[in-house]
Short mmCIF file of C-alpha atoms in Angstrom, two decimals:
data_model
loop_
_atom_site.label_atom_id
_atom_site.label_comp_id
_atom_site.label_asym_id
_atom_site.label_seq_id
_atom_site.Cartn_x
_atom_site.Cartn_y
_atom_site.Cartn_z
CA MET D 147 -53.75 30.89 33.63
CA GLN D 148 -54.12 28.83 36.77
CA SER D 149 -56.15 30.45 39.55
CA LEU D 150 -54.97 30.51 43.15
CA SER D 151 -57.02 28.51 45.61
CA ALA D 152 -58.39 30.77 48.35
CA SER D 153 -58.31 29.15 51.77
CA VAL D 154 -61.35 28.80 53.98
CA PRO D 155 -61.07 31.02 57.10
CA ARG D 156 -60.39 29.09 60.26
CA CYS D 157 -60.63 29.95 63.91
CA VAL D 158 -57.92 32.06 65.47
CA VAL D 159 -55.84 29.89 67.76
CA PHE D 160 -53.89 32.57 69.63
CA ALA D 161 -55.87 33.83 72.59
CA CYS D 162 -52.82 35.37 74.23
CA VAL D 163 -52.38 39.13 74.06
CA LEU D 164 -49.53 40.48 71.97
CA THR D 165 -48.19 43.69 73.45
CA ALA D 166 -46.69 46.04 70.89
CA VAL D 167 -44.91 48.68 72.96
CA GLY D 168 -44.67 51.99 71.13
CA CYS D 169 -46.48 50.73 68.03
CA SER D 170 -49.17 52.67 66.21
CA THR D 171 -51.50 49.67 66.24
CA GLN D 172 -51.78 46.32 67.98
CA PRO D 173 -50.41 43.38 65.98
CA THR D 174 -52.84 41.93 63.43
CA GLN D 175 -53.04 38.19 62.76
CA ILE D 176 -52.88 37.70 59.00
CA SER D 177 -52.82 33.90 58.72
CA ASN D 178 -55.52 31.44 59.79
CA SER D 179 -53.58 28.22 59.56
CA ALA D 180 -54.73 26.59 62.82
CA LYS D 181 -51.64 24.41 62.31
CA GLY D 182 -48.38 26.03 61.25
CA ALA D 183 -47.61 29.30 59.41
CA TYR D 184 -43.87 30.02 59.37
CA GLU D 185 -41.15 32.36 58.09
CA ALA D 186 -43.09 35.37 56.86
CA ALA D 187 -41.99 37.44 53.88
CA LEU D 188 -43.32 41.00 53.48
CA VAL D 189 -43.22 43.52 50.63
CA ARG D 190 -44.80 46.90 50.03
CA LEU D 191 -47.34 46.74 47.21
CA GLY D 192 -49.12 49.90 46.09
CA ASP D 193 -50.84 51.44 49.10
CA GLY D 194 -50.49 48.26 51.14
CA PHE D 195 -48.50 45.07 51.40
CA ALA D 196 -48.26 41.46 50.35
CA ALA D 197 -47.25 38.84 52.90
CA ALA D 198 -46.27 35.23 52.21
CA TRP D 199 -45.25 32.25 54.32
CA TYR D 200 -45.13 28.47 54.27
CA ASP D 201 -48.06 26.71 55.86
CA THR D 202 -48.70 23.13 57.03
CA ARG D 203 -52.52 23.29 57.23
CA ASP D 204 -52.84 21.04 54.17
CA GLY D 205 -50.83 18.15 55.58
CA ASN D 206 -47.56 19.26 54.03
CA ALA D 207 -45.79 22.62 53.68
CA GLU D 208 -47.32 24.91 51.03
CA ILE D 209 -46.70 28.55 50.10
CA TYR D 210 -49.49 30.97 50.98
CA LEU D 211 -49.89 34.66 50.13
CA ARG D 212 -52.24 37.39 51.34
CA LEU D 213 -52.73 41.04 50.39
CA LEU D 214 -52.89 43.59 53.23
CA ASP D 215 -54.15 47.17 53.35
CA ALA D 216 -52.14 50.19 54.48
CA ASP D 217 -52.72 49.32 58.14
CA GLY D 218 -51.77 45.68 57.72
CA ARG D 219 -55.33 44.36 57.80
CA PRO D 220 -56.22 41.53 55.40
CA ALA D 221 -57.39 42.96 52.07
CA GLY D 222 -58.21 39.63 50.47
CA PRO D 223 -58.28 35.90 51.15
CA GLU D 224 -55.30 33.72 51.95
CA ARG D 225 -54.22 32.16 48.67
CA ARG D 226 -52.39 28.88 48.33
CA LEU D 227 -49.74 29.19 45.61
CA THR D 228 -48.30 25.65 45.55
CA ASN D 229 -50.18 22.42 44.96
CA GLY D 230 -47.60 19.68 44.48
CA PRO D 231 -46.91 16.65 46.68
CA GLU D 232 -43.59 18.12 47.82
CA ASP D 233 -43.06 20.36 50.84
CA SER D 234 -42.57 24.00 49.82
CA TYR D 235 -40.30 26.21 51.96
CA GLU D 236 -38.40 29.51 52.27
CA VAL D 237 -40.61 31.90 50.31
CA SER D 238 -39.22 35.20 49.03
CA ILE D 239 -41.43 37.84 47.37
CA ASP D 240 -41.17 41.20 45.62
CA GLY D 241 -43.36 43.41 43.47
CA LEU D 242 -42.92 43.53 39.69
CA GLY D 243 -45.16 46.10 38.07
CA ASP D 244 -48.74 45.06 38.76
CA ALA D 245 -47.71 41.55 39.80
CA ILE D 246 -45.94 39.69 42.62
CA ALA D 247 -42.78 37.65 42.05
CA VAL D 248 -42.48 34.60 44.31
CA ALA D 249 -39.55 32.21 44.86
CA TRP D 250 -39.35 29.12 47.05
CA TYR D 251 -37.96 25.60 46.99
CA ASP D 252 -39.75 22.24 46.93
CA GLN D 253 -38.47 19.24 48.84
CA SER D 254 -39.57 15.69 48.07
CA GLY D 255 -40.06 12.92 50.59
CA LYS D 256 -36.60 11.63 49.59
CA GLY D 257 -35.01 15.01 50.37
CA GLN D 258 -34.57 16.15 46.76
CA GLN D 259 -34.72 19.94 46.50
CA VAL D 260 -35.51 22.26 43.61
CA THR D 261 -36.00 26.03 43.46
CA LYS D 262 -39.07 27.58 41.80
CA LEU D 263 -39.60 31.16 40.60
CA GLY D 264 -42.99 32.47 39.49
CA LEU D 265 -45.14 35.53 38.88
CA TRP D 266 -48.73 36.03 40.05
CA ASN D 267 -51.30 38.74 39.41
CA THR D 268 -52.57 40.48 42.53
CA GLY D 269 -56.02 39.18 41.59
CA GLY D 270 -54.89 35.60 42.08
CA SER D 271 -53.83 34.12 38.73
CA ASN D 272 -50.46 32.63 37.91
CA ARG D 273 -48.61 34.01 34.88
CA TRP D 274 -45.66 31.61 34.86
CA VAL D 275 -43.45 29.39 37.01
CA LYS D 276 -39.85 28.43 36.21
CA THR D 277 -38.03 25.44 37.69
CA MET D 278 -34.30 25.60 38.44
CA ALA D 279 -31.90 22.67 38.34
CA GLU D 280 -32.17 19.76 40.75
CA GLY D 281 -30.29 20.24 44.00
CA THR D 282 -31.19 23.94 44.39
CA ARG D 283 -32.62 25.56 47.52
CA ASN D 284 -33.10 28.69 49.62
CA PRO D 285 -33.82 31.27 46.89
CA VAL D 286 -34.08 35.00 47.49
CA ILE D 287 -35.33 37.58 44.98
CA GLN D 288 -35.18 41.32 44.33
CA SER D 289 -36.94 43.28 41.60
CA ASP D 290 -35.80 46.48 39.90
CA GLY D 291 -39.34 47.07 38.62
CA ARG D 292 -38.62 45.57 35.20
CA ALA D 293 -37.04 42.19 35.93
CA ILE D 294 -36.33 39.82 38.81
CA PHE D 295 -32.94 38.88 40.23
CA CYS D 296 -32.87 35.50 41.98
CA ALA D 297 -30.02 33.98 44.00
CA TRP D 298 -30.00 30.44 45.38
CA ILE D 299 -27.79 27.63 46.70
CA GLN D 300 -26.95 24.84 44.26
CA MET D 301 -25.24 21.47 44.60
CA GLU D 302 -22.42 21.07 42.08
CA LEU D 303 -21.20 17.92 40.34
CA ASP D 304 -18.57 17.25 43.00
CA GLY D 305 -21.22 17.32 45.75
CA ARG D 306 -20.15 20.71 47.07
CA GLU D 307 -22.54 23.66 47.13
CA ALA D 308 -22.27 27.18 45.75
CA VAL D 309 -24.30 30.37 45.46
CA PHE D 310 -25.70 31.13 42.01
CA GLY D 311 -27.72 34.07 40.70
CA GLY D 312 -29.37 35.42 37.58
CA TRP D 313 -32.02 37.73 36.12
CA TRP D 314 -35.46 36.83 34.71
CA GLU D 315 -37.50 39.20 32.57
CA ALA D 316 -41.14 39.97 33.36
CA ASP D 317 -42.24 37.40 30.76
CA GLY D 318 -40.28 34.66 32.52
CA GLN D 319 -37.37 34.50 30.10
CA PRO D 320 -33.84 34.39 31.54
CA ARG D 321 -31.68 37.37 30.67
CA ALA D 322 -28.50 35.28 30.55
CA ALA D 323 -27.05 32.09 31.99
CA PRO D 324 -26.84 32.17 35.81
CA LEU D 325 -23.54 33.18 37.40
CA ARG D 326 -21.69 31.19 40.03
CA LEU D 327 -21.20 33.77 42.79
CA GLY D 328 -19.20 31.95 45.44
CA PRO D 329 -18.77 28.83 47.57
CA ALA D 330 -21.49 27.79 50.01
CA SER D 331 -21.73 24.84 52.41
CA LYS D 332 -24.24 22.39 53.83
CA THR D 333 -24.64 24.82 56.74
CA THR D 334 -25.54 27.77 54.49
CA TRP D 335 -29.25 28.40 55.07
CA ASN D 336 -29.69 32.08 54.45
CA LEU D 337 -29.10 34.39 51.48
CA ASN D 338 -30.10 38.01 51.17
CA VAL D 339 -29.80 40.47 48.29
CA ALA D 340 -30.01 44.24 47.79
CA LEU D 341 -29.71 46.35 44.61
CA ASP D 342 -27.32 49.30 44.47
CA HIS D 343 -28.11 52.64 42.79
CA SER D 344 -27.04 51.18 39.42
CA GLY D 345 -29.36 48.19 39.83
CA VAL D 346 -26.51 45.74 40.46
CA PRO D 347 -27.37 43.02 43.01
CA TRP D 348 -25.18 42.47 46.07
CA VAL D 349 -25.63 39.09 47.74
CA VAL D 350 -24.69 38.30 51.34
CA PHE D 351 -24.53 34.83 52.85
CA ASP D 352 -22.66 32.73 55.37
CA ALA D 353 -20.67 29.59 54.67
CA ALA D 354 -18.08 27.26 56.12
CA ALA D 355 -15.82 27.49 53.06
CA SER D 356 -12.19 26.83 54.01
CA THR D 357 -13.01 28.19 57.46
CA ARG D 358 -13.52 26.45 60.79
CA THR D 359 -17.21 27.40 60.91
CA ASN D 360 -19.62 29.73 59.10
CA GLU D 361 -18.36 33.21 58.26
CA LEU D 362 -19.94 36.05 56.28
CA TYR D 363 -19.43 36.68 52.56
CA VAL D 364 -20.54 39.38 50.12
CA VAL D 365 -20.46 39.34 46.32
CA ARG D 366 -21.29 41.91 43.65
CA ALA D 367 -23.49 39.76 41.44
CA ASP D 368 -22.64 40.77 37.90
CA ALA D 369 -20.22 39.62 35.23
CA ALA D 370 -17.70 42.26 36.32
CA GLY D 371 -17.73 41.03 39.91
CA THR D 372 -14.46 39.87 41.45
CA GLY D 373 -15.93 36.98 43.42
CA ALA D 374 -17.16 36.57 46.95
CA VAL D 375 -15.28 38.43 49.69
CA ARG D 376 -15.10 37.05 53.22
CA LEU D 377 -16.11 39.71 55.76
CA THR D 378 -15.60 38.08 59.17
CA LYS D 379 -12.54 36.51 60.75
CA ASP D 380 -11.95 32.79 60.70
CA ASP D 381 -12.10 32.78 64.51
CA GLY D 382 -13.94 29.52 65.11
CA ALA D 383 -17.09 31.38 66.26
CA SER D 384 -20.08 31.23 63.92
CA SER D 385 -21.18 34.37 62.06
CA LYS D 386 -24.62 33.63 60.59
CA TYR D 387 -27.68 34.87 58.72
CA PRO D 388 -26.60 38.24 57.28
CA ASP D 389 -29.02 40.82 55.89
CA LEU D 390 -28.01 43.79 53.72
CA ALA D 391 -29.86 47.05 53.01
CA ILE D 392 -28.68 49.69 50.52
CA GLY D 393 -30.10 53.22 50.67
CA ALA D 394 -30.89 55.38 47.66
CA ASP D 395 -27.68 57.38 48.11
CA GLY D 396 -25.45 54.32 48.35
CA ARG D 397 -25.29 54.00 52.11
CA ALA D 398 -25.22 50.41 53.26
CA ALA D 399 -26.11 48.54 56.43
CA LEU D 400 -25.27 44.93 57.27
CA THR D 401 -26.55 42.89 60.21
CA TRP D 402 -26.04 39.30 61.38
CA TYR D 403 -25.70 37.27 64.54
CA ASP D 404 -22.29 36.30 65.84
CA GLU D 405 -21.10 33.92 68.55
CA ARG D 406 -17.68 35.55 69.05
CA ASP D 407 -18.55 36.60 72.62
CA GLY D 408 -19.75 33.16 73.65
CA ASN D 409 -23.41 33.92 73.00
CA ALA D 410 -25.45 34.60 69.86
CA GLU D 411 -25.58 38.42 69.59
CA VAL D 412 -26.76 40.80 66.86
CA TYR D 413 -24.13 42.97 65.18
CA LEU D 414 -24.46 45.98 62.88
CA LEU D 415 -22.20 47.70 60.35
CA THR D 416 -23.18 50.95 58.63
CA GLY D 417 -21.27 52.88 55.99
CA ARG D 418 -20.84 52.68 52.23
CA LEU D 419 -20.74 49.67 49.94
CA ALA D 420 -17.00 50.25 49.63
CA ASP D 421 -16.74 49.40 53.34
CA LEU D 422 -17.83 45.81 52.63
CA THR D 423 -14.29 44.63 52.07
CA GLY D 424 -11.82 42.78 54.22
CA GLU D 425 -12.62 41.75 57.77
CA ILE D 426 -15.25 43.98 59.36
CA ASP D 427 -15.18 42.57 62.91
CA GLY D 428 -13.40 45.61 64.36
CA ARG D 429 -15.63 48.07 62.48
CA SER D 430 -18.97 46.56 63.47
CA ARG D 431 -21.09 47.31 66.51
CA ARG D 432 -22.65 44.82 68.90
CA VAL D 433 -26.33 45.71 69.27
CA THR D 434 -27.59 43.18 71.85
CA THR D 435 -26.44 42.41 75.38
CA THR D 436 -29.16 40.09 76.69
CA PRO D 437 -28.25 36.74 78.31
CA GLY D 438 -30.46 34.81 75.87
CA GLU D 439 -29.67 34.26 72.20
CA SER D 440 -30.34 37.14 69.79
CA ILE D 441 -30.92 35.85 66.26
CA GLY D 442 -32.85 36.43 63.04
CA ALA D 443 -31.92 40.09 62.50
CA TYR D 444 -33.32 41.95 59.48
CA LEU D 445 -33.09 45.62 58.51
CA ASP D 446 -34.11 48.29 56.00
CA TRP D 447 -33.67 52.02 55.33
CA ASN D 448 -36.42 54.62 55.42
CA GLY D 449 -34.65 57.75 54.23
CA ASP D 450 -31.81 58.42 56.68
CA ARG D 451 -33.35 56.18 59.33
CA LEU D 452 -32.39 52.52 59.69
CA GLY D 453 -34.83 50.04 61.22
CA LEU D 454 -33.48 46.80 62.71
CA ALA D 455 -35.64 43.95 64.05
CA TRP D 456 -34.59 40.65 65.57
CA SER D 457 -35.74 37.78 67.76
CA ASP D 458 -34.40 37.81 71.32
CA LYS D 459 -34.77 34.97 73.82
CA ILE D 460 -36.30 36.66 76.87
CA GLY D 461 -37.77 34.79 79.81
CA GLY D 462 -37.60 31.39 78.15
CA GLN D 463 -39.09 32.24 74.74
CA HIS D 464 -38.19 34.52 71.84
CA GLU D 465 -39.68 38.02 71.47
CA ILE D 466 -39.51 40.51 68.59
CA VAL D 467 -37.33 43.53 69.36
CA PHE D 468 -36.97 46.68 67.23
CA GLN D 469 -34.42 49.50 67.30
CA SER D 470 -33.83 52.51 65.07
CA PHE D 471 -30.40 53.90 64.07
CA ASP D 472 -29.04 56.89 62.16
CA THR D 473 -26.70 56.72 59.17
CA SER D 474 -23.63 56.44 61.41
CA GLY D 475 -25.07 53.41 63.19
CA THR D 476 -25.84 55.36 66.37
CA ALA D 477 -29.04 54.27 68.09
CA ARG D 478 -31.82 56.86 67.87
CA GLY D 479 -33.42 55.44 71.00
CA PRO D 480 -33.51 52.34 73.17
CA ALA D 481 -34.48 48.95 71.80
CA ARG D 482 -38.23 48.30 71.98
CA ARG D 483 -39.73 44.92 72.73
CA LEU D 484 -42.71 44.53 70.41
CA THR D 485 -44.13 41.27 71.72
CA GLN D 486 -44.77 40.02 75.23
CA ASN D 487 -46.41 36.62 75.30
CA THR D 488 -45.86 32.94 76.01
CA THR D 489 -45.32 31.97 72.37
CA TRP D 490 -42.07 32.17 70.42
CA SER D 491 -41.93 35.29 68.24
CA LEU D 492 -39.65 34.47 65.31
CA VAL D 493 -38.10 35.63 62.01
CA PRO D 494 -39.20 39.26 61.53
CA ALA D 495 -39.48 40.68 58.01
CA ILE D 496 -39.20 44.48 57.79
CA GLN D 497 -40.21 47.13 55.25
CA PRO D 498 -40.07 50.97 55.33
CA TRP D 499 -43.54 52.44 55.73
CA ARG D 500 -44.65 56.06 56.07
CA GLY D 501 -42.36 57.59 58.70
CA GLY D 502 -41.48 54.25 60.24
CA PHE D 503 -41.48 50.54 59.49
CA ALA D 504 -43.80 47.58 59.01
CA LEU D 505 -43.00 44.12 60.36
CA ALA D 506 -44.33 40.60 59.92
CA TRP D 507 -43.27 37.49 61.87
CA ASN D 508 -44.65 34.20 63.15
CA GLU D 509 -45.85 33.31 66.66
CA TYR D 510 -45.02 29.70 67.43
CA ALA D 511 -46.64 27.72 70.26
CA PRO D 512 -44.58 24.54 70.66
CA ALA D 513 -46.35 21.38 71.70
CA SER D 514 -43.05 19.71 72.64
CA VAL D 515 -39.32 20.17 72.33
CA GLU D 516 -39.53 18.97 68.72
CA ILE D 517 -39.10 21.77 66.17
CA HIS D 518 -42.32 22.70 64.32
CA VAL D 519 -44.46 20.45 66.50
CA GLY D 520 -47.12 22.88 67.63
CA THR D 521 -49.06 25.74 66.08
CA SER D 522 -47.93 28.98 64.50
CA GLU D 523 -49.54 32.06 62.94
CA VAL D 524 -48.23 35.12 61.10
CA PHE D 525 -48.70 38.63 62.51
CA PHE D 526 -48.18 42.21 61.29
CA VAL D 527 -47.51 45.51 63.04
CA SER D 528 -46.35 48.99 62.09
CA VAL D 529 -43.77 50.87 64.18
CA PRO D 530 -43.56 54.67 64.07
#
């Protein structure tokens, strides 16, 4: 088995203070890129966590992973998982027994994309890696403890794109041929998946598929599924980047950002899985009211408490904001701003932890108006 290459610690480049209002601890920096660490993924693992991200410290984008203890402190070295000449992006992780499942996509210098799915021991060795078809990207995975479900976007023979999904056993063997789950588009950049109480995956995504712009879709990802269902109106205002969480008793929560009010705002729908049918615009609740854009919303259940985190543009840069809700979608308290700094706080990942939630995100210090020209590091904090 191939060993992971542990990175050499580098100097911390963020001297600014991160203010975590109402948090049990101050945010902990968990990457040492000194260049660019982006789009953190976070999963509970035993008594701690595993965090992953893509990192440009090696001259191109590579997937890195690090184990954290119960308080989010590094419990091992940063480990580089990918070693090819391609750029590696959009990592998704989950636990599988005593191992960590990892999915991402590689992109060549000519723009060719291919999804990868692999399994690593927590000690740092790779068990297997599977390569999907050419023209696949943006994978997301979910484990039921015995196998891994992976969904991704795939270019079809006619040049159009669609969402596909399938299961892989712990030994890397596919359970069956992947299923085509629904139409996607060139502007589809985000998939998310949650398992219901029967272990059936539900996939949410946005697409401009026979609509004027991107709208939300959901699909029950099994052979008995009836196909993707559009959830938001074809109103000409983008509905983007949905995330779905399903509680142990079947309660469901869906979040996304929507431009229907002339600004990007975070919306929330709570209820049962059966409520994810037809147009949900009139049944959803607008969470944000700030003048800046509110994007990148992610959520999870911890018992009967729902945690929602997003990135809100406040005072010229984005900050991480957190709010807690009950099962009816009623706020349990005011929204809490978790960061207060001059960097851009982006793309929060969220997991239930103890009586509250754990979050990871990246702090981006732009050097110019060009995207990803600057430095970025990944941080962790727990919220009671």
